[in-house]
Coordinates of C-alpha atoms in Angstrom, one line a residue:
X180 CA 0.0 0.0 0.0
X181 CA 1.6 3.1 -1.0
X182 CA 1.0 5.8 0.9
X183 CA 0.1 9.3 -0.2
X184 CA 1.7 12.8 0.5
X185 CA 0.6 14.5 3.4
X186 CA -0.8 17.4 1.1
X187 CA -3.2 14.6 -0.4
X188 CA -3.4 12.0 2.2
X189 CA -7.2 11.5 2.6
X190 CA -8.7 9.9 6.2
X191 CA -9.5 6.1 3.9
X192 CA -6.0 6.5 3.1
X193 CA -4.7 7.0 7.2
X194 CA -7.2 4.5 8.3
X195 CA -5.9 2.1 6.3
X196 CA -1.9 2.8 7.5
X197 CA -2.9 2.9 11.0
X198 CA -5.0 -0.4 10.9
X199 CA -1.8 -1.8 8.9
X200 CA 0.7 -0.6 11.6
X201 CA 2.6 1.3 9.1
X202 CA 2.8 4.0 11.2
X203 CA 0.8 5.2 14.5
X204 CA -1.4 8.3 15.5
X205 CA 1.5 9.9 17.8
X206 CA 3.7 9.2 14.1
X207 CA 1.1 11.4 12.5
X208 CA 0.8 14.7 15.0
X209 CA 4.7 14.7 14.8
X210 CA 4.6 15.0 11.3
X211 CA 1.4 17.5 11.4
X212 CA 3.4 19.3 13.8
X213 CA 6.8 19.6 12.5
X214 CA 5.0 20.6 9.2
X215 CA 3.6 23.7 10.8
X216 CA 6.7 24.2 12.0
X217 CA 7.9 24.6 8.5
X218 CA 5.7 26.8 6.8
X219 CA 3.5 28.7 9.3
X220 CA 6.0 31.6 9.9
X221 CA 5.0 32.3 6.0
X222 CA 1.5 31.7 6.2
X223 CA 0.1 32.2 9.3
X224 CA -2.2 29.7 9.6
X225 CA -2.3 28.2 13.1
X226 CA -2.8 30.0 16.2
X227 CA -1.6 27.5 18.6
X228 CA -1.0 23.8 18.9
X229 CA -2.4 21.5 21.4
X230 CA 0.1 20.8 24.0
X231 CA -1.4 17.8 24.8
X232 CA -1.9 16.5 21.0
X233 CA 0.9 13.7 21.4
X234 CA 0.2 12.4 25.1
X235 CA -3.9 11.9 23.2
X236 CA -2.8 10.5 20.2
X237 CA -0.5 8.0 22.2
X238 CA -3.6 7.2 24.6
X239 CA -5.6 6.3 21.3
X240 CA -2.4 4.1 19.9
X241 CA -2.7 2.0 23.0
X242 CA -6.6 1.9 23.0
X243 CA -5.8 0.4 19.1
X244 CA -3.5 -1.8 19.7
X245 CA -6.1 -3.6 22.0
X246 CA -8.4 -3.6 19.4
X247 CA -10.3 -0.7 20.8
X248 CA -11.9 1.3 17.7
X249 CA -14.2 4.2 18.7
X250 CA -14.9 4.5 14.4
X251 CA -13.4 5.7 11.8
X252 CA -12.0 9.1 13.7
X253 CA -9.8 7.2 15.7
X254 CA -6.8 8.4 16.5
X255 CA -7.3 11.3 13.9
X256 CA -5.5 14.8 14.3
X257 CA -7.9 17.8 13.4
X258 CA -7.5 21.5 13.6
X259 CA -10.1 24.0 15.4
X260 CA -10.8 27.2 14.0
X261 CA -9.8 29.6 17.0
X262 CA -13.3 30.7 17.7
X263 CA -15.0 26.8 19.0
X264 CA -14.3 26.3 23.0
X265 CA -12.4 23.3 23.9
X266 CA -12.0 23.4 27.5
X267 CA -8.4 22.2 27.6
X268 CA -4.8 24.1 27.6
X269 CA -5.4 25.7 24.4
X270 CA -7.2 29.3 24.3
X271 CA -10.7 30.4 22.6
X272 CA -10.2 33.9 21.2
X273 CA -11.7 34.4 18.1
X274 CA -8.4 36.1 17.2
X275 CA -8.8 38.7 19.9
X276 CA -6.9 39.9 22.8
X277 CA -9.7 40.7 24.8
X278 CA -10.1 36.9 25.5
X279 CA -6.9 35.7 26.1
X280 CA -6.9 33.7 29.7
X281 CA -10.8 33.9 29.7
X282 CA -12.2 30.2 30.6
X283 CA -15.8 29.5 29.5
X284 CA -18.2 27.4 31.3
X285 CA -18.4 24.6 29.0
X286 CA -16.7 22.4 25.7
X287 CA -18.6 22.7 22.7
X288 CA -20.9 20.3 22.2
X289 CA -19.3 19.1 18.7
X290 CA -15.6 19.1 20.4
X291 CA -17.1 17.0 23.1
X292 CA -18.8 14.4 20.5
X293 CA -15.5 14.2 18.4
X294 CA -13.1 13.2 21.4
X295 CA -15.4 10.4 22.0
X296 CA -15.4 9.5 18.4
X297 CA -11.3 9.5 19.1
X298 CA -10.1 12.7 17.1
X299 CA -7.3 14.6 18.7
X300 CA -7.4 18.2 18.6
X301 CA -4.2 18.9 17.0
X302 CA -4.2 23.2 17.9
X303 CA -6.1 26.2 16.8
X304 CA -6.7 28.1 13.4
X305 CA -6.2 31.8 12.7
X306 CA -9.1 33.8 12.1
X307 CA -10.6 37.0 10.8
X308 CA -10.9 38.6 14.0
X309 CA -14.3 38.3 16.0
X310 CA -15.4 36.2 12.6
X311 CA -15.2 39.7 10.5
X312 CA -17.5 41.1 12.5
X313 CA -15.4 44.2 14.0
X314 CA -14.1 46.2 10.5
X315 CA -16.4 47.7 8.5
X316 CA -12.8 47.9 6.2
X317 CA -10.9 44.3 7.2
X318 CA -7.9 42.3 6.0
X319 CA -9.3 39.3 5.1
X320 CA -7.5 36.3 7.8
X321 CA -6.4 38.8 10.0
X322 CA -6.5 38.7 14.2
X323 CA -4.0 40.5 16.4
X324 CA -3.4 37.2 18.5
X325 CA -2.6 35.1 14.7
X326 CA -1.2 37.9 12.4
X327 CA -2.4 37.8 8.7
X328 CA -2.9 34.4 7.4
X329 CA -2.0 34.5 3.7
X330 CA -3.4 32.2 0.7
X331 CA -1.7 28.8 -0.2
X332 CA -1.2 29.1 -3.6
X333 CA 0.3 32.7 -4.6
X334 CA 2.6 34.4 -2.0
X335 CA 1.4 37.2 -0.8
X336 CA -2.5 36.5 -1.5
X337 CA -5.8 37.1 0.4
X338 CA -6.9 33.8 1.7
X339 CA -10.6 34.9 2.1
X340 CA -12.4 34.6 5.5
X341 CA -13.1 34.0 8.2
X342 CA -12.3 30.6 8.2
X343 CA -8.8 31.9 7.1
X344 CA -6.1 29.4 8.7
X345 CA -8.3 26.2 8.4
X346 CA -8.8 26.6 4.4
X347 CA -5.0 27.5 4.3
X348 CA -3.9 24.7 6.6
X349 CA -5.8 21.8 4.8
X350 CA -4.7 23.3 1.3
X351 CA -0.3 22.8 2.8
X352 CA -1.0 19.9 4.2
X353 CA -0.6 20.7 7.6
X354 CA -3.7 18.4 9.0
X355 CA -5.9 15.6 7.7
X356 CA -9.3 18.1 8.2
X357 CA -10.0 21.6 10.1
X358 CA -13.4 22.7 11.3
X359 CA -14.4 26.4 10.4
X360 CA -17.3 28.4 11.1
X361 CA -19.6 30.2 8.7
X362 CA -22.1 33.3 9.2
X363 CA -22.1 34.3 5.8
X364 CA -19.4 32.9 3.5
X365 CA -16.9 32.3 6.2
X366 CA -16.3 27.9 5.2
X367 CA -16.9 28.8 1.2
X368 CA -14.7 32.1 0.3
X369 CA -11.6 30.5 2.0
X370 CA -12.2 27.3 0.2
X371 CA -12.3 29.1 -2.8
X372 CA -9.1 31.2 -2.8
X373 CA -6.8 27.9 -1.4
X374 CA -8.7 25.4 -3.6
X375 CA -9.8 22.8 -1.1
X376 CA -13.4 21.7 0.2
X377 CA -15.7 24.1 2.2
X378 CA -18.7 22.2 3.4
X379 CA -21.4 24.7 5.6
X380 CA -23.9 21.9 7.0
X381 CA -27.7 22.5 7.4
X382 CA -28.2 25.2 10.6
X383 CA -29.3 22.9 13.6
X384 CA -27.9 19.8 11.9
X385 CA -24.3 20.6 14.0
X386 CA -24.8 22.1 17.4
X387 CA -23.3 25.2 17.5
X388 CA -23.1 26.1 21.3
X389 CA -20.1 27.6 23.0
X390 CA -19.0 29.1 19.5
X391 CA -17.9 32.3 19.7
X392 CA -21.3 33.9 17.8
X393 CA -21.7 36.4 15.6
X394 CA -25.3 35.2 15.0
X395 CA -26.5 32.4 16.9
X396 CA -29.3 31.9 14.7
X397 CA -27.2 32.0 11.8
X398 CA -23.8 31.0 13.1
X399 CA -22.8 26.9 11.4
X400 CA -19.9 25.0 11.9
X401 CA -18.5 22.9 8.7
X402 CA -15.6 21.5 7.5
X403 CA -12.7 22.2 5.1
X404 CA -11.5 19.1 3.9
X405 CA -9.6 18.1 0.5
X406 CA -11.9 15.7 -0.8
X407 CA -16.0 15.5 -1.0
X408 CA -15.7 11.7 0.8
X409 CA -13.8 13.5 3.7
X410 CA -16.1 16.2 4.8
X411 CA -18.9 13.5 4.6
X412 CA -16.9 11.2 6.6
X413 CA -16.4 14.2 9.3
X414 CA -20.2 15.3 9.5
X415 CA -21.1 11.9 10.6
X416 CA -18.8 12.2 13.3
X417 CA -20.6 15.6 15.0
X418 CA -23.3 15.7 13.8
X419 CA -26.8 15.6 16.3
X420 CA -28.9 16.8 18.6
X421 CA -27.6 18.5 21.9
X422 CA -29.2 20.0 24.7
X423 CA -27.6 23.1 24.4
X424 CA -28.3 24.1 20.8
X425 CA -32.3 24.7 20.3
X426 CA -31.6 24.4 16.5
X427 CA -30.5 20.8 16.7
X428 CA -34.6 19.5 18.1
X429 CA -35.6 20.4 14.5
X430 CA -33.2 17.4 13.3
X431 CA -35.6 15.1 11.2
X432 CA -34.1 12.0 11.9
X433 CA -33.2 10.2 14.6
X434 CA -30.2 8.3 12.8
X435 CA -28.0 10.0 10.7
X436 CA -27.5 9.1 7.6
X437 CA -24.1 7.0 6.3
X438 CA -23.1 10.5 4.1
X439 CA -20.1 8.8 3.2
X440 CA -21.8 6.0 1.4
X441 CA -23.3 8.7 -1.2
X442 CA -20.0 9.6 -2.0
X443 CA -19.9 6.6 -4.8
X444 CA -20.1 6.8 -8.4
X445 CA -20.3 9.6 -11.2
X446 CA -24.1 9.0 -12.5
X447 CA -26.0 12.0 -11.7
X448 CA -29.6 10.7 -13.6
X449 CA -32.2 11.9 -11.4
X450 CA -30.9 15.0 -10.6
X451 CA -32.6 18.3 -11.4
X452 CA -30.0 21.6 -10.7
X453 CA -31.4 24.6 -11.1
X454 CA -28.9 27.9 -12.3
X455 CA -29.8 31.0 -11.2
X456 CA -28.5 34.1 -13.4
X457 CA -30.0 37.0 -12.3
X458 CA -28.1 36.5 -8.8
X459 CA -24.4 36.1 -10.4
X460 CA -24.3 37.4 -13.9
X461 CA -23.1 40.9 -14.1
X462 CA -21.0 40.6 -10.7
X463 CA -17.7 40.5 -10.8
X464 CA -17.1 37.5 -12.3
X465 CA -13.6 37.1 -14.0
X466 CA -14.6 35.5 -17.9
X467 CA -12.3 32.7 -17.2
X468 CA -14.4 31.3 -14.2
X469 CA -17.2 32.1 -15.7
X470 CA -16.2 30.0 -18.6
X471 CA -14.8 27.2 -16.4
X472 CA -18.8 27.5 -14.6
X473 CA -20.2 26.8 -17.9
X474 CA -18.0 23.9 -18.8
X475 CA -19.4 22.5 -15.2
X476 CA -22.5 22.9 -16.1
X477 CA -21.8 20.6 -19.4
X478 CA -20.0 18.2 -17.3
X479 CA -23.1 18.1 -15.2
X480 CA -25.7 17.5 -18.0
X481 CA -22.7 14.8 -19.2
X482 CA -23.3 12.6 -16.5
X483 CA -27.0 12.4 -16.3
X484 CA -28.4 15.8 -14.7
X485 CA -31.0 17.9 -15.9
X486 CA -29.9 21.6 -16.0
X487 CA -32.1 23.9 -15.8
X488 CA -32.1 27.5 -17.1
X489 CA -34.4 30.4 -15.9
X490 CA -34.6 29.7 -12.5
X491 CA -34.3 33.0 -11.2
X492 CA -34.5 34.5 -7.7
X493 CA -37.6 36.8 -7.5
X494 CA -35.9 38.6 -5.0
X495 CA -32.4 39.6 -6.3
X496 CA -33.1 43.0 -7.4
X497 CA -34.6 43.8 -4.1
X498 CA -31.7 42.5 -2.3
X499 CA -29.2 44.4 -4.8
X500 CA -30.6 47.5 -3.8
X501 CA -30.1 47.5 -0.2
X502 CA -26.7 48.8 1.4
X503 CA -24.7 46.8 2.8
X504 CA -25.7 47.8 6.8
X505 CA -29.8 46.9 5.9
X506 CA -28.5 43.7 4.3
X507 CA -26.6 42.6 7.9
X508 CA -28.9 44.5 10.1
X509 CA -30.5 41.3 11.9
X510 CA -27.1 39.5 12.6
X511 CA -26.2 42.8 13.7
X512 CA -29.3 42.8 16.1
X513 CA -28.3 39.6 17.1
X514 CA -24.7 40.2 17.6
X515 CA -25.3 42.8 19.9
X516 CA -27.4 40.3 22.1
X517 CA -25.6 37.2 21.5
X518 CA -22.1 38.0 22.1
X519 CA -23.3 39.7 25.7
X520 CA -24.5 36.3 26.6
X521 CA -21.3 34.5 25.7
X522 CA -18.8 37.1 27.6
X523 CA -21.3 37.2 30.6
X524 CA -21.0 33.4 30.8
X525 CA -17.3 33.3 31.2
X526 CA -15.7 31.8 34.6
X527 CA -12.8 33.4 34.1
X528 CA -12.7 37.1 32.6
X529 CA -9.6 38.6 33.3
X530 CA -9.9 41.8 30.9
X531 CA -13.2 42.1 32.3
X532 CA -15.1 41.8 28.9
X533 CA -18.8 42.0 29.4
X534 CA -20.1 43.3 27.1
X535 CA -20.3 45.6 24.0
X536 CA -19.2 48.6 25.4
X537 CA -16.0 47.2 27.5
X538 CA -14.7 45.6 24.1
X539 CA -14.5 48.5 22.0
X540 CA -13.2 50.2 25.2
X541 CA -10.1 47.4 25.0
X542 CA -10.2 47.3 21.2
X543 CA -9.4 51.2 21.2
X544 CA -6.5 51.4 24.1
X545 CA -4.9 48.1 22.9
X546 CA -2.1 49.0 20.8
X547 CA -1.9 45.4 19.6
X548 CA -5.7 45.3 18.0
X549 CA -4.1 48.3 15.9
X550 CA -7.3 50.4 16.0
X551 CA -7.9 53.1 14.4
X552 CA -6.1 51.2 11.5
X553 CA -8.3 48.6 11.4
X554 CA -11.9 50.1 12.1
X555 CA -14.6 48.8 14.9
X556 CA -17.4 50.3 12.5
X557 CA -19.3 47.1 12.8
X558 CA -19.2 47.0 16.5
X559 CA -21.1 50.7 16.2
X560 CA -23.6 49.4 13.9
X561 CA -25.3 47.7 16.7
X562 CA -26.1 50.9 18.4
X563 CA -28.4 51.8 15.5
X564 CA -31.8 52.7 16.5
X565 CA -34.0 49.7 16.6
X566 CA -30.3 47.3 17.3
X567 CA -33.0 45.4 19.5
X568 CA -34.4 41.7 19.5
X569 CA -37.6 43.1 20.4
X570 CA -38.0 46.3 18.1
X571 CA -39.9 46.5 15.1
X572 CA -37.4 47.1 12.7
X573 CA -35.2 44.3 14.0
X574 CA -38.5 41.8 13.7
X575 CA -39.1 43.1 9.5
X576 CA -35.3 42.8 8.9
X577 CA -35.3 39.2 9.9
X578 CA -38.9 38.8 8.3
X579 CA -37.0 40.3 5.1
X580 CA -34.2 37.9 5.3
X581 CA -36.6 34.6 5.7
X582 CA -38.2 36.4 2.4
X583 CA -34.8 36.4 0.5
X584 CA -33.9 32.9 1.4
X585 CA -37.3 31.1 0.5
X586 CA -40.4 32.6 -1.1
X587 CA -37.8 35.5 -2.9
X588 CA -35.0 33.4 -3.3
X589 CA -33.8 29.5 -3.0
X590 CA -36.9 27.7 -1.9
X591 CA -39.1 29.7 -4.7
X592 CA -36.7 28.7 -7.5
X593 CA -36.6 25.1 -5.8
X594 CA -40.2 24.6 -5.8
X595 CA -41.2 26.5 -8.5
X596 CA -39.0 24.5 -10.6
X597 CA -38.9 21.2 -8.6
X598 CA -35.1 21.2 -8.3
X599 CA -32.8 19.3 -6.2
X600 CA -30.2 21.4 -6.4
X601 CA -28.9 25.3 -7.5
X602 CA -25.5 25.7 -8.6
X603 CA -23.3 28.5 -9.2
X604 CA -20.0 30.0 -9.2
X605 CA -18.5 30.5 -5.7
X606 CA -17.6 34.2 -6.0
X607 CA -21.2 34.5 -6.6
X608 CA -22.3 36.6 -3.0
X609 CA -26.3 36.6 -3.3
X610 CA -27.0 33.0 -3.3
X611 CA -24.4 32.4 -0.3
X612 CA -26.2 35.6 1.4
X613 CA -29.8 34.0 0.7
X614 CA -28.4 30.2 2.3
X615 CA -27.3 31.7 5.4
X616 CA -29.9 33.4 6.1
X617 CA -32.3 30.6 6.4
X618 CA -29.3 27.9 7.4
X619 CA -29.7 26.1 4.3
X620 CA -26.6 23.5 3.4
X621 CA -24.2 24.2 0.9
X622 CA -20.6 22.5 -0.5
X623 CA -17.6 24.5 -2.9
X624 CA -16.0 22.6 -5.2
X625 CA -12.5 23.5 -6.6
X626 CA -13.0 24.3 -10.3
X627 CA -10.3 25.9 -11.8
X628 CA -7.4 28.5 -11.4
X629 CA -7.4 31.9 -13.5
X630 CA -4.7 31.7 -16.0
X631 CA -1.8 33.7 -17.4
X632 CA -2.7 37.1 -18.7
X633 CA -5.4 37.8 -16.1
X634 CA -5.1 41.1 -14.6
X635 CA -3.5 41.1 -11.0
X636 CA -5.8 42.8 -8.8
X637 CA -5.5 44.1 -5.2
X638 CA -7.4 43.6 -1.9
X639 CA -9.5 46.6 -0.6
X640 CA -7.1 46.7 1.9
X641 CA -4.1 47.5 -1.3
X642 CA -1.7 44.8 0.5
X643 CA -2.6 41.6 -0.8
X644 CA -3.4 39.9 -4.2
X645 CA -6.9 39.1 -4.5
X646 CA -7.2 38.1 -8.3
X647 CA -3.8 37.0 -10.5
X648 CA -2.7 34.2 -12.6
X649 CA -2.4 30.8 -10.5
X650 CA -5.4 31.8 -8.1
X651 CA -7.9 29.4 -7.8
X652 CA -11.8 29.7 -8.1
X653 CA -14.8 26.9 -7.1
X654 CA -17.9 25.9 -8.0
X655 CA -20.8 25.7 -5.4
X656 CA -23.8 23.6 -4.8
X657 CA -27.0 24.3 -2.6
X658 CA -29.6 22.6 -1.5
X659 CA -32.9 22.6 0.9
X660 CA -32.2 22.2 4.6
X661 CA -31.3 18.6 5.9
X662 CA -30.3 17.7 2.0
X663 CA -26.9 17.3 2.7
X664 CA -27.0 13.4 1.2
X665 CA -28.0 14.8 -2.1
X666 CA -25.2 17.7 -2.3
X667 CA -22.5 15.2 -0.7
X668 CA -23.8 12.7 -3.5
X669 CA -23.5 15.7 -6.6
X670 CA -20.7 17.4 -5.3
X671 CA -18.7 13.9 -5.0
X672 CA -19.8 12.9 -8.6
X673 CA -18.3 16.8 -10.1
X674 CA -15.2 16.3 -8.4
X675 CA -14.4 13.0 -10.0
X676 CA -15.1 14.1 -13.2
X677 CA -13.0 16.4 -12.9
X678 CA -10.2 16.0 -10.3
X679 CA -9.2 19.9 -10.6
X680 CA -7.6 19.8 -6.9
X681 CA -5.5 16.4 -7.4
X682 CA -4.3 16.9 -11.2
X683 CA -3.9 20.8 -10.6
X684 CA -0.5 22.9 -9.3
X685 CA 0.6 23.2 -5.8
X686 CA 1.0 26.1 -3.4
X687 CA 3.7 28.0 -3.8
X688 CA 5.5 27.0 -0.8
X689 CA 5.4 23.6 0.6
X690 CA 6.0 21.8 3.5
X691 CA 8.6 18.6 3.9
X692 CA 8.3 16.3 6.3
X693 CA 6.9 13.3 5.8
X694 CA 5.7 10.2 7.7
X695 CA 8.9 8.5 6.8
X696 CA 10.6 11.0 8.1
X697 CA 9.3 10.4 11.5
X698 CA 9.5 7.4 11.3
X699 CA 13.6 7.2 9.8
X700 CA 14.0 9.6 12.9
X701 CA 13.0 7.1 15.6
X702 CA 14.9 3.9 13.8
X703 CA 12.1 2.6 11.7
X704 CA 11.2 2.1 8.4
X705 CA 8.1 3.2 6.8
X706 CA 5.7 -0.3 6.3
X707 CA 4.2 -0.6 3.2

């Protein structure tokens, strides 16, 4: 059994070596962690690392080697974007000073559910600070406890956010997996920009307690992941109800499904995906991914789909002419209530964060959150009249967004047409705006990268690339809440046919170490 490249290696592919005893799970952290070692001064992509990683990882080796399984996440190291509480040695920031030393008051429920299923929580990911919900003008990937995090595949690049680090980290090879989070594009833009799978989960289908919120109601955690086959094999490990997430009683079912067994085959007959033009044509999008969008849509139709044209959001004009504070003004309503809650449940405050008010206070007279440079405008949008769960404007705001993601948006198209699916390019922002706000599921696939001659353009911020040659861009599915089996099953299918991650370049800069190199290190040879 050859085994692949840690920048490929997918979790079959370690389940198999570890079962084999061709290496074990402490083999595999060292490796993770001397990679990090290697590259992360460039990139910036993990926070911290789990002090404890190997002392886990060799408590699950012995557990194995009596034959104890606890499934298929056994002894498997995973990153945590720096915003989910694992009540251990590592901190829980969301890339902010103010919450260094802070303790909350309990794990998150999906951290909890993965250590029993035997992952080991390799260390933390950098972050947009507060999720991008401080700067009204922010550098993508950016947090004063992380630095800026910079795309995998052009030096110097924006790597998108807020899941910054995780998307960068899985792209280098520098873990198996890494959860993010996602409010509104936060799992799918950094996919997109460092080529690798972002997979945003049905809202409720993932318990989302003692996450650092922006919007409770809106707030999901996903994966990023290299392959379709591995973010379905993660989901089944955290996914379910918990008592501390209200969203997770709506779950339908009271088995999940085996999303990994959808991942099989390329026949897509059956399948009607709806495209949606008025909500991406005219916006932004470079001709060669547009181009590369329409060859997917052939692909599609090539293996058995039915695409279908004209199904149009009824809403998108609506939407377009709103700015952009009307557009976030219930998150924002809900930011101002829900991030109270979560500093006022600390144990252990020791900046004395408790609200609103004492963090811009800290964000303003701490040198290291380099305010004024980097703006708190979006901590002032929530003292906008009617910032208030129980005002009027707050209540037709979130009537509004419920309008733009069904009737007005992705459930009219849906039913109106009777489609499975919608696709459309990733750099497309209306239909990822319309998902989140009603928590509906939705996967990025990579697609393509734009090629030579493409004009290199330059993040708001004017420090980093945003579009050049050798960027990549996705594709992205979505479906109805609590669909994930059918996107899981599509997106699989498009990535086979077209393999754009595994036959396309590599990042610019690479790590080296290798499991034989732990392994030549301590006296032994790699078994194949």
């Amino acid at each position: 059994m050859a085994i692949p490249s840690l920048i490929d290696i997918a979790l079959e592919d370690i389940i198999a070596a570890l079962d084999a005893k061709s290496f074990t799970s402490v083999d595999l952290v060292a490796a993770y962690i001397a990679r990090i070692s290697e590259v992360n001064d460039e990139f910036h992509a993990v926070i911290e690392i789990n002090p404890d990683a190997k002392s886990i990882a060799r408590q699950l080796d012995e557990e194995r080697s009596r034959n104890i399984s606890r499934g298929p996440l056994h002894g498997i190291p995973l990153l945590i974007k720096d915003n989910v509480v694992t009540l251990d040695k590592m901190e829980c920031t969301s890339g902010s000073l103010a919450l260094v030393g802070a303790r909350p008051c309990h794990e998150a429920s999906v951290i909890t559910r993965l250590r029993k299923a035997g992952v080991i929580l390799l260390g933390k990911t950098n972050l947009s600070e507060w999720s991008n919900f401080r700067s009204e003008k922010s550098s993508s990937g950016w947090s004063p406890r992380g630095g800026q995090t910079y795309g995998a595949y052009l030096k110097n690049s924006q790597p998108s956010g807020s899941s910054s680090g995780s998307a960068v980290a899985v792209a280098l090879g520098l873990t198996w997996a890494a959860l993010g989070t996602e409010t509104t594009g936060s799992i799918i833009g950094p996919a997109e920009t460092n080529n690798v799978i972002g997979f945003k989960p049905t809202r409720g289908l993932i318990s989302t307690d003692a996450v650092i919120p922006v919007s409770i109601r809106q707030d999901v955690i996903g994966t990023l992941t290299r392959t379709v086959k591995d973010a379905a094999h993660l989901l089944g490990g955290f996914a379910g109800r918990s008592e501390f997430d209200k969203f997770t009683w709506n779950i339908p079912f009271d088995t999940l499904p085996d999303y990994a067994a959808v991942c099989n085959g390329t026949n897509l007959q059956g399948f009607k995906i709806g495209v949606p033009r008025n909500a991406f044509m005219g916006m932004n999008i470079k001709p060669a991914a547009l181009a590369a969008f329409e060859l997917g849509l052939k692909i599609l139709t090539d293996a058995g789909a039915q695409v279908v044209e004209n199904t149009d959001f009824k809403a998108t004009d609506d939407y377009k002419a709103m700015d952009k504070v009307s557009k976030l003004f219930a998150i924002t309503t809900e930011f101002k209530t829900d991030i109270q809650a979560y500093l006022s449940s600390l144990d252990k405050n020791p900046n004395n964060i408790h609200n609103l008010d004492d963090l811009i206070a800290f964000t303003e007279g701490t040198p290291e959150e380099r305010y004024p440079e980097f703006d708190i405008g979006r901590f002032h949008w929530t003292k906008a009249e009617g910032a208030d769960l129980d005002a009027q404007k707050y209540k037709e705001s979130l009537k509004q967004d419920l309008y733009f993601g069904g009737e007005g948006g992705i459930l009219g198209a849906m039913e109106a047409h009777n489609l499975d699916l919608i696709v459309i390019p990733t750099v497309a922002e209306i239909p990822i705006a319309f998902a989140a706000k009603v928590g509906y599921p939705l996967i990025t696939v990579p697609l393509g990268f734009y090629p030579e001659g493409t004009p290199v353009e330059m993040h708001k911020r004017g420090k980093m690339i945003l579009y050049a040659p050798g960027i990549p861009y996705c594709i992205t599915f979505i479906s109805k809440a609590y669909s994930e089996e059918t996107l899981l099953k599509v997106a699989h299918a498009f990535e086979q046919l077209t393999l754009t991650r595994k036959n396309g370049p590599q990042p610019y800069l690479t790590a080296k170490t290798e499991i034989s190199d732990i392994l030549r290190k301590s006296g032994r040879d790699l078994k194949i």
